Tab-separated table of C-alpha atoms in Angstrom:
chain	number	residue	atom	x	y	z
A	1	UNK	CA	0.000	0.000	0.000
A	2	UNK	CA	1.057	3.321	-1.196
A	3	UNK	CA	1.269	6.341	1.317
A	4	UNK	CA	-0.083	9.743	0.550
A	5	UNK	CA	1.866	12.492	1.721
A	6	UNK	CA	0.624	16.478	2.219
A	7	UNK	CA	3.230	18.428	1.456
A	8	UNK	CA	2.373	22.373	1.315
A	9	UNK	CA	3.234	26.477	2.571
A	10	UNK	CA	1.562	27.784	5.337
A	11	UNK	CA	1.657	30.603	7.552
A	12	UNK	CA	1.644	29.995	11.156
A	13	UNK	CA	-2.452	30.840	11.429
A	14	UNK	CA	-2.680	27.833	8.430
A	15	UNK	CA	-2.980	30.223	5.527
A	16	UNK	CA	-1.483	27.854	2.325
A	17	UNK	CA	-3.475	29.945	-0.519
A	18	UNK	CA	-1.734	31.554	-3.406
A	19	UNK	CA	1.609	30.920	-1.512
A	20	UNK	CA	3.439	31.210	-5.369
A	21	UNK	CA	1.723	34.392	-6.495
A	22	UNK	CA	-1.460	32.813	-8.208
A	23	UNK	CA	-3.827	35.589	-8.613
A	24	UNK	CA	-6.849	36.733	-6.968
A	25	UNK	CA	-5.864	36.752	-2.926
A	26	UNK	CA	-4.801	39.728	-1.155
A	27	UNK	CA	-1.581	38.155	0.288
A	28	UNK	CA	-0.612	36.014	-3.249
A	29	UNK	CA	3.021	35.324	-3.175
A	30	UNK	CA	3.494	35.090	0.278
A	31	UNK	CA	6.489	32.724	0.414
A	32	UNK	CA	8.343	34.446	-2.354
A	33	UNK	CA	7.804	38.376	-1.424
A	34	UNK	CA	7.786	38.289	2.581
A	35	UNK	CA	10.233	35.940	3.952
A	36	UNK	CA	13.979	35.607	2.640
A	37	UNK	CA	14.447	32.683	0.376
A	38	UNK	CA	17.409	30.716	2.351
A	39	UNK	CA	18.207	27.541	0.112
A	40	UNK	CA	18.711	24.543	2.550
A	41	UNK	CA	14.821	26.021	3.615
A	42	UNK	CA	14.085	24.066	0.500
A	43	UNK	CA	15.605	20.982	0.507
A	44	UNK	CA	13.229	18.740	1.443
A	45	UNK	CA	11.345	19.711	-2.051
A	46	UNK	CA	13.701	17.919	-3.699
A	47	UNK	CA	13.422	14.995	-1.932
A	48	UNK	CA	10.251	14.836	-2.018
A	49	UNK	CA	10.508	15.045	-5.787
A	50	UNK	CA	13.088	12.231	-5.654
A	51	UNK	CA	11.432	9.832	-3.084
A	52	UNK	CA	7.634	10.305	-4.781
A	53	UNK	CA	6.215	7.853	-7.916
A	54	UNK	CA	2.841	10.035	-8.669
A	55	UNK	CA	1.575	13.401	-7.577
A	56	UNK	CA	-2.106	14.428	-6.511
A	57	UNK	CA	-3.924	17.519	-6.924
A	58	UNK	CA	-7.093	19.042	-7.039
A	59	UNK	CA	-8.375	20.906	-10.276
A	60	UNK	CA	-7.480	24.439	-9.267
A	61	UNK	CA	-4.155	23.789	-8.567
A	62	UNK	CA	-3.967	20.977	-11.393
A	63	UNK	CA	-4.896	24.080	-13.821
A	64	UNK	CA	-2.279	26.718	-12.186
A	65	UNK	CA	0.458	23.990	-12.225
A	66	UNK	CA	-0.105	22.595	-16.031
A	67	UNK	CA	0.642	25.514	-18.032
A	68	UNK	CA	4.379	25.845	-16.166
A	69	UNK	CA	5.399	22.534	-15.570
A	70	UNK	CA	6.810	21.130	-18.444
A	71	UNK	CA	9.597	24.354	-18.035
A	72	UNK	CA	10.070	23.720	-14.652
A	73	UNK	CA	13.870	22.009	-14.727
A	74	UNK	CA	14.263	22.531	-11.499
A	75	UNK	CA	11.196	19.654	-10.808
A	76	UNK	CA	12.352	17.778	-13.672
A	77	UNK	CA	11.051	14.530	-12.088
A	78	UNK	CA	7.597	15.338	-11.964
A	79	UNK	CA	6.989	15.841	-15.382
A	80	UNK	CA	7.398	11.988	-16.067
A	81	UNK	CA	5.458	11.279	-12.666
A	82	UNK	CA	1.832	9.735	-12.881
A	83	UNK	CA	-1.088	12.073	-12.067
A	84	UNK	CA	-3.890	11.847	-10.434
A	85	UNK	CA	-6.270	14.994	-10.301
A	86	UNK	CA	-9.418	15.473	-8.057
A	87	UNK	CA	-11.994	16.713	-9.888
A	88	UNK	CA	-16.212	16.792	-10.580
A	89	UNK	CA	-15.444	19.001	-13.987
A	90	UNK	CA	-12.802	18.146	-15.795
A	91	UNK	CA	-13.045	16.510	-18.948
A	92	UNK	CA	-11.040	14.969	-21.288
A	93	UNK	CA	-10.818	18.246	-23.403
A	94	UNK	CA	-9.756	20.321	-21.143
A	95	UNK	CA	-6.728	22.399	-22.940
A	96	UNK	CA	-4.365	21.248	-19.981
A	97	UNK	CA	-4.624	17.759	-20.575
A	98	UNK	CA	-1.307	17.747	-22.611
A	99	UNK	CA	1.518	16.391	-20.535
A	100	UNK	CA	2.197	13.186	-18.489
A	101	UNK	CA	0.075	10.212	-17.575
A	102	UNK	CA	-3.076	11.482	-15.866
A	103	UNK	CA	-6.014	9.701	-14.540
A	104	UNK	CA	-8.765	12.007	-13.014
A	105	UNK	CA	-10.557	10.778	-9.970
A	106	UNK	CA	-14.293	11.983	-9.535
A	107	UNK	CA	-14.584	11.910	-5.753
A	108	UNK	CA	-12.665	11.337	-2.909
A	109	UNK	CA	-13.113	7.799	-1.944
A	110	UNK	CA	-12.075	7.158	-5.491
A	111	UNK	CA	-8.427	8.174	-4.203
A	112	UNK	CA	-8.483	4.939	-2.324
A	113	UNK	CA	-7.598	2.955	-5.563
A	114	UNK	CA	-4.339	4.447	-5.954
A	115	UNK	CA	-2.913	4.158	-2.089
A	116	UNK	CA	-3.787	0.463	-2.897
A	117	UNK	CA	-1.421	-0.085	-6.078
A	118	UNK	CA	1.935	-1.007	-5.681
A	119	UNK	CA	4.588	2.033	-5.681
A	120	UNK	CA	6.311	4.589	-3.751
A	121	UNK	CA	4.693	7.511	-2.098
A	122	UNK	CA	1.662	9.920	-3.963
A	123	UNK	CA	2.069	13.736	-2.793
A	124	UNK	CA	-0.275	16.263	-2.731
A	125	UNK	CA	0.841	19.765	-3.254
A	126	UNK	CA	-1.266	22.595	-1.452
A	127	UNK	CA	-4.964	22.637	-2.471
A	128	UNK	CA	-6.932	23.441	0.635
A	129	UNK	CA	-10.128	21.597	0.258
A	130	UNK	CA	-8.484	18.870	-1.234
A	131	UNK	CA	-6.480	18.792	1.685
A	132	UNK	CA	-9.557	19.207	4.325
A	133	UNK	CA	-11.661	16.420	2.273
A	134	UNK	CA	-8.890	13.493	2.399
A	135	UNK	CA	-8.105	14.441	6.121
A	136	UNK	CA	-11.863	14.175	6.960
A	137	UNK	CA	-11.675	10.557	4.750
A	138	UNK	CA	-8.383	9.536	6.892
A	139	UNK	CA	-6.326	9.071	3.693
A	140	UNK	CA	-3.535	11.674	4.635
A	141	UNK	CA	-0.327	9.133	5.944
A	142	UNK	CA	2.256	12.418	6.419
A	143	UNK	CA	2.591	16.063	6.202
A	144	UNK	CA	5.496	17.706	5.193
A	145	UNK	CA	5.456	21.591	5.846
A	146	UNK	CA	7.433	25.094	5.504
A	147	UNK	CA	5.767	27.010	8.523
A	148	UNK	CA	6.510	30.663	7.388
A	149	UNK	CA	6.602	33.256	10.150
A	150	UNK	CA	3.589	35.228	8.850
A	151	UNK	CA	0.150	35.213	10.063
A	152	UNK	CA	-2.159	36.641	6.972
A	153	UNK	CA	-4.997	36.731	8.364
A	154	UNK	CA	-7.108	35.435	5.887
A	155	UNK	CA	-6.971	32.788	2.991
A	156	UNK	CA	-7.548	29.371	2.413
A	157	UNK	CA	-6.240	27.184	5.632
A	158	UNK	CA	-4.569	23.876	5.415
A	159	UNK	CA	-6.703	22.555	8.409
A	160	UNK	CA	-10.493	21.934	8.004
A	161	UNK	CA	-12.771	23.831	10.464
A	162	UNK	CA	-15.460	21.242	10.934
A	163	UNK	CA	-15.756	19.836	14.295
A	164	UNK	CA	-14.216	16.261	14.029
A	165	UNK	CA	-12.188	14.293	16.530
A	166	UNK	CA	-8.649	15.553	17.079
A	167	UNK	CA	-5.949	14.050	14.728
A	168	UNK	CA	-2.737	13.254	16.295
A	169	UNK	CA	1.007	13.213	14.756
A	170	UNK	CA	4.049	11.888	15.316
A	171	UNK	CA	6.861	14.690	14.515
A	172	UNK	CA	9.506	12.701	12.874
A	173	UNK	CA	11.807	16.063	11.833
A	174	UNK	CA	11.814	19.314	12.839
A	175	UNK	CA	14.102	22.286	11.911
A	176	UNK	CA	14.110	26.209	12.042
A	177	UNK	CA	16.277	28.210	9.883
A	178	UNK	CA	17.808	31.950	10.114
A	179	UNK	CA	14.906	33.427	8.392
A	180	UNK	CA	12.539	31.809	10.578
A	181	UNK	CA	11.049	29.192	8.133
A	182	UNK	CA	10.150	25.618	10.366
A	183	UNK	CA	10.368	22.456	8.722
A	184	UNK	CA	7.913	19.995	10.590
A	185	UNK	CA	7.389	16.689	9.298
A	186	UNK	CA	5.245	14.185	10.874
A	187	UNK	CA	3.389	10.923	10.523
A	188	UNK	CA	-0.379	10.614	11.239
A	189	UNK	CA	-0.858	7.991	13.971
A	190	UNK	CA	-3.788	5.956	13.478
């Protein structure tokens, strides 16, 4: 059985929207503009890149991510890595559609199927409800995150609101750097 790993930017109140500089939020570009880019801050991005066999996303950030990826030599890997997207409304015409193996799933219990196959680790990238929905389903195994010292205030949160039972993890690393970016990785103990 595969595990499925969240790996994503967020501000110390859970903020993780627009953290590149997508457009339409108040705060886009967060992680690039407001905090000084110090590389070893980063390089758990490339192993993830190294240690993952297919990526996840849901269709918002599927869409932002298509159109640059298959420039992106610094993430060379994923643009030969399976895909699987999340998603009620895309179709097979969708003008994205043009690069890599990718199989859309049309709800979340559908993203069962692939944790079952046979493979390295899937990670998810970002996408906030994406995020909430396969927490709420128990499906997340790890998160891997950049806590940046910002609090924004408002934006899309990593961390569902509903009421549900509390979720406990297992830090397995932990690091702080000189521009006071965290690394905190940890398992979810079931």
């Amino acid at each position: 059985m595969r595990i499925l790993i969240s790996t994503a930017f967020v501000s110390l109140d859970g903020v993780v929207e627009a953290s590149g500089g997508e457009p339409g939020y108040r705060n886009s570009g967060w992680t690039v503009k407001d905090v000084e880019f110090l590389p070893q801050a980063y390089e758990i991005k490339g192993r993830e890149q190294e240690e993952a066999a297919a990526m996840l996303m849901g269709r918002v950030s599927y869409q932002a991510f298509s159109p640059v990826r298959p420039d992106m030599a610094e993430f060379a890997r994923y643009r030969t890595m399976p895909e699987y997207v999340v998603s009620t409304t895309l179709t097979e015409d969708d003008p994205v559609r043009n690069w890599g193996e990718t199989t859309t799933l049309r709800s979340i219990d559908q993203v069962g199927a692939p944790k079952e196959t046979e493979g390295g680790p899937i990670i998810l990238h970002g996408s906030a409800a994406l995020n909430h929905s396969l927490s709420d389903a128990g499906l997340l195994d790890h998160y891997h995150l950049l806590v940046h010292p910002l609090m924004l205030g408002a934006g899309k949160r990593l961390f569902s609101a509903t009421d549900k039972d509390a979720q406990k993890l297992k830090p397995v690393e932990h690091e702080v750097y000189g521009n006071g970016l965290q690394k905190q990785v940890s398992d979810v103990v079931r």
